[in-house]
Amino acid sequence: MKKIFQIVTLVLVIGSMAACNKSFDSLEADPNRATSVPANLILNNVLLNFTNGGFSTKQRSNQYYLCNYDYYGNNEYNWTGYSFGGYNTLKNIAQMEAEATKSVASPNPYTAIGKFLKAYFLYDLTMNLGDIPVSDALKGLTNVTPKYDTQKQVFQQILTYLEQANTEMGTLKTTNYVLASDFYYGNDLSKWQKAVNAFKLRVLIQLSNKEADADLAIKAKFAETISNPTKYPVFASDADNLTFVYNNQYNKYSTNPDNFGFDATRYNMSSTYLGNLASLKDPRTFFVAEPASALVASGKLPNSYDAFAGAGAGEDLATMSKNAGDGKYSFINRKRYYQTYTAETTTQVGYQELCFNMAEAAHRGWITGQSAETWYQNGIKASQAFYGVKEGANTVTFQKPNGTLAESVTYAVDYKYADYYAQATVKYAGSGTAGLNQILLQKYLSLYQNSGAEGYYNWRRTGVPTFHTGPGTGNSQRVALRYQYPSTERAVNKANVEAAIASQYGGADDINAKMWIIK
Amino acid sequence: MELRYVKVLRIDLCFKILNMISKQLRLQWIITPLMLLGLSLSSIAQNIQFKGKVIDADTKIALEAATILVKGQNQSARTNANGQFTISNVSPNASIVVSYVGYTSKTVAVSTGEVVITLVKEDVSLNEVVVTALGIKKEKKKLGYATQDVKGAELVKAREVNPINNLVGKVAGLTVGMNQEMLRLPNLVLRGGRVNLIVVDGIPINSDTWNISPDDIESYNVLKGPVASALYGYRGQNGAIIINTKKGTKDKRGFAVELNSSTTVQNGFIALPRTQDEYGPGDHGKYAFGDGLGGGINDADYDVWGPKFEGQLIPQYDSPVDPITGKRSSTPWLARGKDNLKRFIQSGILNTTNISVASSTEKADLRFSLGNTYNKGILPNTSLNITNLNLASTLRFNSKLTLDANINYSRQYSDNFPDVDYGPNSVIYNMTIWGGADWNIDDMKNYWQPGKEGVQSIYAEYQRYHNPYFMAYEWTRGHYKNDIYAYTSLTYKLNKYVDLFARTSATTYDLLRNEKMPFSAHPYGREEGKGDYREDKRGLFEMNNEFRANFRTPEIAKFFNISGFAGGNLRQFNYNSSFASTNYLNVPNVYNFANSRNPVLAYNFASEMRVRSLLYSVDIEANKYANLNITGRNDQLSALSKDNNSFFYPSFNLSTVLSDYLTMPKQINLLKLRASYAKVRGGGSFVNDYIGSTPNNSFPIGYGQQYQSTYGGPSYTYANVYSTGTGYNNTTQASFTNTLLDSDVQPDDRTNLEFGVESRLLNNRLGIEATYFSYLDGPQIFSKAISQASGFASYVVNGTKTKRTGYDFTVNGSILKKANGINWDVTLNVGAFKNILEELPAGVNVLNTFYTKGMRTDAIYIRKFARTQDGQIINDAGGRPTILPVAQFAGYSNPDFVWGVNNKVSYKAFTLNFQLDGRVGGMMEDYVRKKTFQGGRHIETIEGAMGLARFQDYKGVKSYLGEGVQVGSGAIAYDAVTGLITNYGSLTFAPNATKTYLQDYISRVHGIPEPNMMSKTYLKLREVVVTYELPAGLVKKSPFKKATVSLVGRNLMYWMPDSKFKDVDIDQYPGESSIGLQTPTTRSYGFNLNFIF
């Protein structure tokens, strides 16, 4: 009997030992994930986060298009907290730089692109909030309650990063470098360098209210940048754009055949955009939108500008919804935007915007030797070309009334740029507010469904074009001027966020308060 | 004379010796006849013969082999099969003591003639033995903490598919969030914490409860808190459910065969969404079918806000198309699909059959059991089978060495079970929420379009919704799981004081889940509709090797008895899973990864963990005055950081039975007080109880339920690692963790204090057991939010303390107690708790935006309407309510208390069991009501003022005037933190004068939770069982030894205070603040047969 007991005990002991072939301490680590990765994998992630697509909520804030279906959304500016998620991306940029520097000393292509990306994400955060943490930020546990830098300091840092990015790229682009996973420019730093400077001009123009600020010296910086194309190359055409290209399987354009049935009649055009476009008799009208069926039924020709109408963003949603259903508003052009998975590319920073920034700088007298009107016209032409507007005979395509997605009808539209430009509403009115407003309006029109929230920032800085308000915009019929700080900041970084709110907005984290840059 | 005297003396002496031997050998039954023989040989003239009969006081049944001892004389007797005994030659002045196992002994004076002696059963509950942690049996009377027993036999008649659901209402403090959906887990909440420890015969098993076979269960014992389960280490933080299985039983033939079979039908709804069938799909009263993909008027992804069914001509999905012009004609618009859901759903069937064979010999006990459960779901083409095999054996080598072995195998398999979660994958979503009555379910049975079989289904819409029959028969989900647990143990009795125990146990499962999605199915993210195949495979293996030395001391100073054990346990854990999916298919109907159109998506996960433990337990019994139990366990857990992975759990519990040593009023039969303390530490979120398909990675499927299986291994959540995923155009991208870890993080702490009182009163007819408990949780392993500007969102530290306090009590009583009459026993179970935020981590002043120190952690915050100071809704200029920018408090999600009443009424051969149970208090959002309103499907949208407005909507007229006011002058300013209106003083209000469309009004109003917050109070008539036991006469003629027939019903009646919320069955949502969709729940009724051969 004892023998049996001994045998069984032995079996138990051996059984328990056989299973332990790893040390106890080694079991703590996650066997499924890596502690270090090649920098290009992080770049891939960061560039995806960087990308702003078309037909997003930002494009509704821009009043380019509107949602008429309460269940899916609305056009209200009842903004609350703006996510600090950008800091997560900023951390990943830092990780990317650190991983890259393990094999190639800084500066390397990742640190160069990293500086541009840092500037870009800081710009996004500060434009929506005002003061944000920068000098104390991204320090991990070393500082979990970072103080807020003033918006001016943030912009100084952004401009510094852009200067450094330009310098590093300028040096590196002539040497052998290894860059991968750059799906924007195919790993070509010389192209990135142009984007860096184009973006810098955007930043300087957004600071136009601070023209007199000696620390920033925006006029001088603008002039310096455009006067030295060797040191500061910029875009020469749309071909240089920092542009996101869609594909059929994995990165589909946000409107596509998959969601036509969900969305086609639930989003309609906005009068802020389409109304201006049609009143200027701009042929882009026919490429971005479709005639309103009720207007066609009332006798307007489908290929005439007066068959097009957008809804006011401030219209009560119940009314907009019903009116849209009754065919009173133009829908998004289905041929362009729904028939394929790759409707158009989405520019993040582009040549057209650069043209209007140049025109504005020239108009404001920041730069000399440049014609505001030429740049203004360059911008218009580039934008029209983007939509396929041709001189002379154009064929435009609309939905076949009561047809399926595949069914469409075509119309002829004749267009002459000279006639278009000859209109008093279009022809550059020269120095003075009217001329500036023309530049700003055409810039707004060119930013349709691209460049993130630039359309809205453009309006916020200049009031051009007039944004529509009403019950539909919420916020007591106002367009908000900023977002609140994320509520987690009040919980975990209370003193600093409250100090920032006090110094900027008199103690109230108010979405209708003006931040420094627009004062 | 002399000789005779000597003879008697000799005989007496012989008997004395024999008696002594027989006492030692427990062979009274042999000696007694000898004694009687001897006595009959001697005859003592002056003494008399005494005859009697011993019967049960209640049942009047004769008691065989009762012992009769003559006081002061060495005479004894035993009763025969008729309960009779005879003692000759007994002094007429003597008295006898009659005793029988399980009955209170009785002293009777000797008299002439046959005396009937009635014995009263001892109250078992006073001396009840319960199985505690690690399978150790203890007298309940001596325990210093709360446990509650449920007999397995109570749960095998009115069956649930998942046996654990039968525990609902049976245990005070245990809330069973019973889930009626096939293969979903019941939410077992014990004192507010989810129970994650199920122990069978002393071994912890890894179980989702679907593999537990109730026919093999002798009893359940619920250890209600850490004080009871401290010996299980961190896994016992929320208590445990202890299951004791049946062992071999003795029978005169040496074996017993038992057959138990239940069949019930699920039919008749107790909770059903109330929907309207007057208006069809569309928007603002408009609809026309084009291609069901947006080519018509509101013909895709529609709501049910379309035209009224008036027989008007409208192009519909089945309207004939002119073959020449290709134009679709118009056909009458009628409510063809009235009651589609009711006609689609079929009666469910649940059949459970179990047969067991048990045997017991001097050397061995053996029990073999085979059972099968078949469940046909109420949705067509859904079913589940569970097959269970159990073998239990005990081998007694000799008086010292015993071997126990048990193996349980369970297979759960279903070729198709429904996914009811919100989305186009759910029949309920498709039919109840967003489906109109414009199509007839009967027309959907042939679901392929002619000529496009296997490629394109027929339905009234093709963008978002699906044909229910197509979903039922073509879009299938399989579940195939093998569960095994087994153990072998040896017990060796070293000597009188020490025995040794060693056990190896294993628990393992392997699982395959798959999904076959046909062409033309198009849930979220799969709009191309080209089909898919997915496989989810998981394997878990866990092994425990344990050793214990049990000891008991001889009585010390005639006062103390000390017993206990010391031992160790090594737990090894391995897990491996993979999830793979096609990315659309090339060829329809070929469900193979090789058929994937785009590269296959594949994920895998592996984990390993070890826990080394040392433990001890000491019981000190201080005579009749007190019992003290001290336990200690030290765990070393490999999932925690090296420097802080070893931790100790102490527990103490003390009980005293006052009635054992104090004189009590005679109404009090038992009065016991108990107190206990335990500190249970654990791995916190470093270990997960459940695991999904793609751990620490985003789940690639955007619809339906992501299956969570039981796990219990390392989470690896806080590693400083990169997560990788699909980047641009199917390349790889990586991002760094967003969470930092304090390398000094200490194990999670829970300190449990518990006080209890137990009493039995009025001749044991009334019993009360009440417990108060408090859990101080913390410092917890806590993911503390930090400023995201640091680059990280959270920091894992020790922080926050919460305190949970509550009580549970059980009252049982015999309302009626009468031999041969009606007997009625009632048990009431009540449990309650609340959880308070006791301390915030350093540097944090508010948690999750709203929670500050002292607040209940189950407070619900929801979006609410802006209102005037006197409570009127403020509407915007469009006549629709304005919504406050910040969520507001709306009550608590946990019920105030949970209760259950069990009744057992018996009369002769009939027994009636019925149970009522329910919950009181707690709030949640009625999501079904919200969605049916938003979808225009709710019946209230055609009733009253809304009904009138709805007709005007259809006519294109704005007519609905919402309650409340509008702002006359001023712009509303909100406080940025609280979201409340700050400038009432500068605002003027006027009654709302702006009419709007009902559709848009409802869209705004039901877009937030406020209008659909419901109380979670409800009551259910859970169970009724009427049992008839076949009379002995009838059974004798049959092959059975015992036979019972029962009629059973479950879920028979459902009551809630506000019947407008009766569209959901609250059962499955014990603590939730919002719910998902659910299949309407049904009543269930049938019969049970139980035969013992």
Coordinates of C-alpha atoms in Angstrom, one line a residue, chain A residues 1-2 4-5 8-9 12 15-38 40-46 48 68-72 76 78-80 83-85 87-88 91-92 95-96 99 133 136-141 143-146 148 181 183 244-252 257-266 316-319 321-322 325-327 334 341 399 402-405 471-472 475-478 484 486-494 508-510, chain B residues 283-284 286 290-291 293-298 300-303 397-398 401 403 422 434 463-464 488 490 492 500 502-504 527-528 543 545 570 572 583-584 597-599 604-612 636-642 645 696 714-724 726-741 785-792 795 843-847 849 876-880 885 931 934 953 955-958 970-972 975-977 996-997 999-1000 1003-1004:
Chain A
M1 CA 0.0 0.0 0.0
K2 CA 2.8 2.3 0.9
I4 CA 1.1 2.9 -4.2
F5 CA 1.2 6.0 -2.2
V8 CA 1.2 8.4 -6.9
T9 CA 3.2 11.0 -5.0
L12 CA 2.2 14.2 -8.8
G15 CA 3.7 16.1 -13.2
S16 CA 4.0 19.4 -11.5
M17 CA 7.7 19.8 -12.3
A18 CA 7.4 18.9 -16.0
A19 CA 5.0 21.7 -16.7
C20 CA 7.4 24.4 -15.4
N21 CA 10.0 24.9 -18.0
K22 CA 10.1 28.7 -17.8
S23 CA 11.3 30.7 -14.9
F24 CA 8.7 32.2 -12.6
D25 CA 10.0 35.7 -13.1
S26 CA 10.0 35.5 -16.9
L27 CA 6.2 35.1 -17.0
E28 CA 5.5 38.7 -16.1
A29 CA 6.4 40.0 -19.6
D30 CA 3.8 40.2 -22.4
P31 CA 4.9 37.6 -25.0
N32 CA 2.5 39.0 -27.6
R33 CA 3.8 42.5 -28.1
A34 CA 7.1 44.3 -28.9
T35 CA 8.9 46.8 -26.7
S36 CA 10.7 48.3 -29.6
V37 CA 9.7 48.7 -33.3
P38 CA 11.1 50.2 -36.5
N40 CA 8.5 53.6 -40.0
L41 CA 5.7 51.6 -38.3
I42 CA 5.1 54.6 -36.0
L43 CA 5.3 57.0 -38.9
N44 CA 2.5 55.0 -40.5
N45 CA 0.4 55.4 -37.4
V46 CA 1.1 59.1 -37.0
L48 CA -2.9 58.2 -40.4
N68 CA -30.4 67.0 -42.1
Y69 CA -31.0 63.7 -40.2
D70 CA -31.1 64.1 -36.5
Y71 CA -30.3 60.5 -35.9
Y72 CA -26.9 60.7 -37.6
E76 CA -24.9 72.5 -34.0
N78 CA -22.8 73.2 -28.9
W79 CA -19.2 72.3 -28.6
T80 CA -17.8 70.8 -25.4
S83 CA -9.7 66.0 -27.1
F84 CA -6.1 66.1 -25.9
G85 CA -5.7 63.0 -28.1
Y87 CA -0.7 64.7 -27.3
N88 CA -0.9 60.9 -27.7
K91 CA 4.2 61.2 -27.9
N92 CA 4.2 58.7 -30.8
Q95 CA 8.9 57.6 -29.9
M96 CA 9.4 57.5 -33.6
E99 CA 13.4 54.6 -32.3
P133 CA 0.8 72.9 -22.5
D136 CA 6.0 71.2 -19.8
A137 CA 4.3 68.8 -22.1
L138 CA 5.2 65.2 -23.1
K139 CA 7.4 64.7 -20.1
G140 CA 5.6 61.6 -19.0
L141 CA 5.8 61.0 -15.2
N143 CA 5.5 66.2 -15.1
V144 CA 1.9 65.0 -15.0
T145 CA 0.6 68.5 -14.2
P146 CA 2.1 70.6 -17.0
Y148 CA -0.1 76.0 -20.0
S181 CA 6.2 54.0 -44.8
F183 CA 2.6 57.1 -48.0
F244 CA -4.1 61.8 -49.0
V245 CA -4.8 59.2 -51.7
Y246 CA -7.6 56.7 -51.2
N247 CA -7.7 53.1 -52.3
N248 CA -10.5 50.6 -53.0
Q249 CA -10.0 48.2 -50.1
Y250 CA -8.5 49.7 -47.0
N251 CA -8.7 53.5 -47.2
K252 CA -12.0 54.3 -48.8
P257 CA -21.0 53.1 -52.9
D258 CA -21.1 51.3 -49.5
N259 CA -22.8 54.2 -47.8
F260 CA -24.8 55.8 -50.6
G261 CA -28.0 54.2 -49.3
F262 CA -27.3 55.5 -45.8
D263 CA -26.3 59.0 -46.5
A264 CA -27.2 60.3 -49.9
T265 CA -30.3 62.2 -48.9
R266 CA -29.3 62.8 -45.3
D316 CA -34.1 74.2 -37.9
L317 CA -33.3 70.6 -38.5
A318 CA -37.0 69.5 -38.8
T319 CA -37.5 72.0 -41.6
S321 CA -35.0 67.5 -43.1
K322 CA -38.5 67.9 -44.6
G325 CA -36.9 65.3 -48.6
D326 CA -39.1 67.6 -50.7
G327 CA -36.2 68.2 -53.1
R334 CA -23.3 61.4 -56.5
Y341 CA -14.3 54.3 -53.4
Q399 CA -28.3 61.6 -60.7
N402 CA -35.5 58.4 -59.3
G403 CA -32.6 56.4 -60.6
T404 CA -30.2 54.1 -58.9
L405 CA -26.6 54.9 -58.1
P471 CA -31.9 77.3 -34.4
G472 CA -30.0 74.7 -36.3
N475 CA -25.5 77.6 -29.0
S476 CA -28.2 80.2 -28.8
Q477 CA -28.0 80.6 -32.6
R478 CA -24.3 81.4 -32.6
Q484 CA -13.7 73.8 -24.0
P486 CA -11.1 68.4 -21.9
S487 CA -12.9 67.8 -18.6
T488 CA -10.1 65.4 -17.5
E489 CA -7.8 68.4 -17.2
R490 CA -10.1 69.9 -14.5
A491 CA -9.9 66.6 -12.6
V492 CA -6.1 66.0 -12.9
N493 CA -4.5 69.3 -13.8
K494 CA -6.9 71.7 -12.2
A508 CA -15.2 80.8 -17.8
D509 CA -14.3 78.0 -20.2
D510 CA -16.7 79.6 -22.7
Chain B
D283 CA -39.2 59.6 -43.8
H284 CA -41.7 62.4 -43.2
K286 CA -42.6 59.5 -47.9
G290 CA -36.4 52.0 -56.2
D291 CA -33.7 49.5 -55.7
L293 CA -30.2 50.9 -52.0
G294 CA -31.1 54.6 -52.1
G295 CA -32.4 54.6 -55.6
G296 CA -36.0 55.2 -54.6
I297 CA -37.5 57.6 -52.1
N298 CA -36.2 56.8 -48.6
A300 CA -32.7 52.4 -47.8
D301 CA -31.6 52.5 -44.2
Y302 CA -35.0 53.8 -43.5
D303 CA -36.9 54.6 -40.3
F397 CA -7.4 0.7 0.0
N398 CA -7.6 0.2 3.7
L401 CA -5.5 5.2 2.5
L403 CA -8.2 7.5 -3.4
Y422 CA -27.8 45.9 -31.6
W434 CA -36.4 49.3 -37.8
Q463 CA -28.6 48.7 -47.6
R464 CA -28.9 48.0 -43.9
T488 CA -7.3 12.6 -8.3
L490 CA -5.1 10.6 -2.0
Y492 CA -3.6 9.0 4.0
L500 CA -2.1 13.7 4.7
A502 CA -2.5 15.3 -2.0
R503 CA -4.5 16.3 -5.1
T504 CA -3.9 17.0 -8.7
E527 CA -21.3 46.9 -47.0
E528 CA -19.9 45.3 -50.0
M543 CA -3.6 22.7 -13.3
N545 CA -1.2 20.5 -7.4
L570 CA 1.0 25.3 -7.2
Q572 CA -0.2 26.6 -13.6
N583 CA -11.7 39.8 -45.9
Y584 CA -14.6 39.1 -48.2
R597 CA -10.7 37.9 -51.5
N598 CA -8.2 40.2 -49.7
P599 CA -5.5 38.9 -47.3
N604 CA -3.3 35.3 -31.9
F605 CA -2.6 35.6 -28.2
A606 CA -0.8 33.4 -25.7
S607 CA -0.3 33.7 -22.0
E608 CA 1.2 31.8 -19.2
M609 CA 1.0 32.3 -15.4
R610 CA 2.0 30.5 -12.3
V611 CA 0.8 31.0 -8.7
R612 CA 2.7 29.5 -5.8
Q636 CA 3.1 34.6 -5.4
L637 CA 1.6 35.6 -8.7
S638 CA 3.7 35.7 -11.8
A639 CA 1.5 38.3 -13.5
L640 CA 2.5 41.0 -11.0
S641 CA 5.8 42.9 -11.0
K642 CA 8.7 40.9 -9.6
N645 CA 4.2 39.7 -6.5
N696 CA -4.9 44.0 -26.4
P714 CA -2.6 37.7 -17.0
S715 CA -4.0 40.8 -18.8
Y716 CA -0.6 42.3 -19.9
T717 CA -2.5 45.6 -20.1
Y718 CA 0.2 47.7 -18.5
A719 CA 3.2 46.6 -20.4
N720 CA 5.4 49.4 -21.9
V721 CA 4.9 48.0 -25.4
Y722 CA 3.8 48.9 -28.9
S723 CA 0.5 47.8 -30.3
T724 CA 0.5 47.0 -33.9
T726 CA -3.4 47.6 -39.9
G727 CA -1.9 50.8 -41.3
Y728 CA -2.3 52.6 -44.6
N729 CA -3.4 50.2 -47.4
N730 CA -2.9 47.1 -45.3
T731 CA 0.6 47.9 -44.2
T732 CA 1.6 47.7 -40.5
Q733 CA 1.5 50.6 -38.1
A734 CA 2.5 50.8 -34.5
S735 CA 1.7 53.0 -31.6
F736 CA 3.2 53.2 -28.1
T737 CA 1.2 52.5 -24.9
N738 CA -0.9 55.3 -23.5
T739 CA -0.5 54.0 -19.9
L740 CA 2.4 54.3 -17.6
L741 CA 3.1 51.9 -14.8
A785 CA -5.9 59.6 -15.2
I786 CA -3.1 62.1 -15.7
S787 CA -2.9 65.1 -17.9
Q788 CA -2.9 63.8 -21.4
A789 CA -0.5 66.6 -22.2
S790 CA 2.1 64.4 -20.5
G791 CA 1.9 62.2 -23.5
F792 CA 0.1 59.5 -21.5
Y795 CA -0.7 56.0 -14.7
G843 CA -3.8 64.7 -7.0
V844 CA -7.2 63.8 -8.4
N845 CA -10.2 65.8 -7.2
V846 CA -12.8 64.1 -9.3
L847 CA -13.1 60.7 -11.0
T849 CA -15.9 63.9 -14.5
D876 CA -35.3 76.0 -29.1
A877 CA -36.6 78.3 -31.8
G878 CA -37.6 75.3 -33.8
G879 CA -39.9 74.0 -31.0
R880 CA -37.7 71.2 -29.9
P885 CA -24.2 70.4 -22.5
K931 CA -34.9 52.8 -30.3
Q934 CA -36.5 56.8 -32.7
D953 CA -46.5 64.7 -40.4
K955 CA -49.6 65.1 -44.7
G956 CA -46.6 67.4 -44.6
V957 CA -47.9 69.7 -41.8
K958 CA -46.0 70.7 -38.7
G970 CA -31.5 86.5 -24.1
A971 CA -29.0 83.8 -24.9
I972 CA -28.6 80.9 -22.5
D975 CA -21.6 76.8 -16.6
A976 CA -18.6 75.1 -18.2
V977 CA -18.3 72.6 -15.4
T996 CA -42.8 71.0 -35.5
Y997 CA -43.0 67.5 -37.0
Q999 CA -40.7 62.7 -36.2
D1000 CA -38.1 65.4 -35.6
S1003 CA -35.7 62.3 -32.8
R1004 CA -34.5 65.1 -30.5

